Amino acid sequence: MSLLAGKIGIVFGVANKRSIAWAIAQAWHEAGAMLAFTYQGERLRENVEELASTFGADTLILPCDVTRDEEIERVFAVAGEKFGKLHLLLHSVAFAPRAALEGRFLDTSREAFRVAHDVSAYSLVALSRHAVPWMTEGGSIVAMTYYGAKKVVPHYNVMGVAKAALEASTRYLAYDLGPQKIRVNCISAGPVNTLAARGISGFGEMLKHYEAHAPLKRNVLPDELGATGAFLASDGAAAITGQVLYVDCGYQIMGM
Ligand code: NAP
């Protein structure tokens, strides 16, 4: 399959081989895209280098804390210089202080609210703004979201509010960028056992709950998120923008 042959992409959010970003990057790579990767801080550099090098020894890998404008600028300057253009951007990054993902939403501190929104929602706007000048042939921007943006999921708290901001940002970006043939969409994934997910109190229960209540009676697999990511990046999705696509074994349609 070479659905994405000739496409160049940049992936934010690989922490390890369980990361959703890695599942989507693999699918993009298998579909023929050439990819660059970023990582946050030295702690993750080795992991990302090890994974990314399986795509070729010269794969571009750059540090980027998405709360730092100068790091974002550098990533796109270096990637732009290397490739000359860009077609795909994956935003698979989120963070909220652990204390904000336990107990009551009511107790969310100003600082936890700010950090969660900066890392998990504003970063999509900042990354898109820097990517767009290189997307001269059109493009596809994909961000990862969760159902807690729409409905109350106990303990998801401020992250649900940040995901609501991310989904709304997707729509406004889709409107701004449509004339340049740049599409912006979210994948709303059912729960997947990753590093970030383990920070949510009661995550194990969430997996069991989905298995019991989703129409497909199981949890989503990382490969399936990869396949949806490849679809959204491809011309098959050429008329899809500003959407939130649920890849959750149907859980989202249930009333009880
Ligand atoms: P993950 O492997 O832990 O990925 C999260 C990534 O965000 C990590 O690479 C993390 O790096 C990065 N990150 C956090 N703060 C950052 C910052 N300031 N700058 C740059 N990167 C930063 O977990 P994941 O589950 O795959 O999460 C990926 C996306 O999917 C997130 O948006 C998440 O909300 C979303 N999602 C996950 C699920 C799920 O059940 N797993 C469901 C729906 C949506 P560090 O490790 O260094 O913090």
mmCIF file of N, CA, C and O in Angstrom, residues 87-91 124 128 131-132 135 139-143 173 177 182-186:
data_model
loop_
_atom_site.group_PDB
_atom_site.id
_atom_site.type_symbol
_atom_site.label_atom_id
_atom_site.label_comp_id
_atom_site.label_asym_id
_atom_site.label_seq_id
_atom_site.Cartn_x
_atom_site.Cartn_y
_atom_site.Cartn_z
ATOM 1 N N HIS A 87 3.539 17.677 4.595
ATOM 2 C CA HIS A 87 2.130 17.363 4.290
ATOM 3 C C HIS A 87 1.341 16.924 5.519
ATOM 4 O O HIS A 87 0.133 17.107 5.565
ATOM 5 N N LEU A 88 2.029 16.307 6.483
ATOM 6 C CA LEU A 88 1.314 15.685 7.603
ATOM 7 C C LEU A 88 1.872 16.160 8.945
ATOM 8 O O LEU A 88 3.085 16.282 9.105
ATOM 9 N N LEU A 89 0.964 16.397 9.878
ATOM 10 C CA LEU A 89 1.369 16.749 11.247
ATOM 11 C C LEU A 89 0.515 15.929 12.207
ATOM 12 O O LEU A 89 -0.718 15.953 12.120
ATOM 13 N N LEU A 90 1.169 15.198 13.092
ATOM 14 C CA LEU A 90 0.444 14.463 14.137
ATOM 15 C C LEU A 90 0.698 15.111 15.493
ATOM 16 O O LEU A 90 1.846 15.222 15.930
ATOM 17 N N HIS A 91 -0.389 15.514 16.141
ATOM 18 C CA HIS A 91 -0.338 16.072 17.494
ATOM 19 C C HIS A 91 -0.887 14.994 18.429
ATOM 20 O O HIS A 91 -2.092 14.710 18.419
ATOM 21 N N LEU A 124 -1.603 22.680 19.788
ATOM 22 C CA LEU A 124 -2.070 22.353 18.427
ATOM 23 C C LEU A 124 -2.064 23.613 17.557
ATOM 24 O O LEU A 124 -1.685 23.571 16.387
ATOM 25 N N SER A 128 0.512 24.047 14.468
ATOM 26 C CA SER A 128 -0.108 24.238 13.148
ATOM 27 C C SER A 128 0.412 25.525 12.499
ATOM 28 O O SER A 128 0.731 25.546 11.308
ATOM 29 N N ALA A 131 3.697 24.879 11.077
ATOM 30 C CA ALA A 131 3.715 23.869 10.013
ATOM 31 C C ALA A 131 3.185 24.436 8.701
ATOM 32 O O ALA A 131 3.690 24.100 7.618
ATOM 33 N N VAL A 132 2.170 25.283 8.816
ATOM 34 C CA VAL A 132 1.439 25.748 7.631
ATOM 35 C C VAL A 132 2.314 26.369 6.529
ATOM 36 O O VAL A 132 2.111 26.060 5.352
ATOM 37 N N MET A 135 3.357 23.706 4.315
ATOM 38 C CA MET A 135 2.327 22.840 3.706
ATOM 39 C C MET A 135 1.842 23.462 2.397
ATOM 40 O O MET A 135 0.652 23.728 2.215
ATOM 41 N N GLY A 139 -2.373 19.797 3.132
ATOM 42 C CA GLY A 139 -1.888 18.945 4.214
ATOM 43 C C GLY A 139 -2.999 18.379 5.062
ATOM 44 O O GLY A 139 -4.184 18.686 4.870
ATOM 45 N N SER A 140 -2.573 17.521 5.995
ATOM 46 C CA SER A 140 -3.512 16.923 6.941
ATOM 47 C C SER A 140 -2.912 16.999 8.341
ATOM 48 O O SER A 140 -1.806 16.505 8.573
ATOM 49 N N ILE A 141 -3.639 17.649 9.229
ATOM 50 C CA ILE A 141 -3.212 17.764 10.626
ATOM 51 C C ILE A 141 -4.157 16.878 11.447
ATOM 52 O O ILE A 141 -5.379 16.989 11.304
ATOM 53 N N VAL A 142 -3.580 16.006 12.253
ATOM 54 C CA VAL A 142 -4.394 15.068 13.037
ATOM 55 C C VAL A 142 -4.031 15.231 14.514
ATOM 56 O O VAL A 142 -2.844 15.243 14.867
ATOM 57 N N ALA A 143 -5.055 15.357 15.370
ATOM 58 C CA ALA A 143 -4.810 15.465 16.813
ATOM 59 C C ALA A 143 -5.592 14.375 17.536
ATOM 60 O O ALA A 143 -6.640 13.932 17.062
ATOM 61 N N LEU A 173 -9.300 25.929 13.341
ATOM 62 C CA LEU A 173 -8.141 25.768 12.451
ATOM 63 C C LEU A 173 -8.597 25.258 11.083
ATOM 64 O O LEU A 173 -8.104 25.707 10.038
ATOM 65 N N LEU A 177 -7.735 27.144 7.639
ATOM 66 C CA LEU A 177 -6.765 26.513 6.736
ATOM 67 C C LEU A 177 -7.392 25.827 5.532
ATOM 68 O O LEU A 177 -6.674 25.435 4.600
ATOM 69 N N ILE A 182 -5.602 22.545 3.589
ATOM 70 C CA ILE A 182 -5.054 21.873 4.773
ATOM 71 C C ILE A 182 -6.238 21.470 5.656
ATOM 72 O O ILE A 182 -7.060 22.319 6.017
ATOM 73 N N ARG A 183 -6.340 20.184 5.939
ATOM 74 C CA ARG A 183 -7.443 19.648 6.730
ATOM 75 C C ARG A 183 -6.972 19.417 8.155
ATOM 76 O O ARG A 183 -5.803 19.079 8.387
ATOM 77 N N VAL A 184 -7.897 19.596 9.106
ATOM 78 C CA VAL A 184 -7.548 19.434 10.520
ATOM 79 C C VAL A 184 -8.636 18.585 11.179
ATOM 80 O O VAL A 184 -9.810 18.962 11.156
ATOM 81 N N ASN A 185 -8.253 17.454 11.720
ATOM 82 C CA ASN A 185 -9.229 16.549 12.331
ATOM 83 C C ASN A 185 -8.691 15.956 13.619
ATOM 84 O O ASN A 185 -7.479 15.901 13.834
ATOM 85 N N CYS A 186 -9.632 15.495 14.449
ATOM 86 C CA CYS A 186 -9.265 14.776 15.674
ATOM 87 C C CYS A 186 -9.699 13.326 15.570
ATOM 88 O O CYS A 186 -10.773 13.024 15.034
#
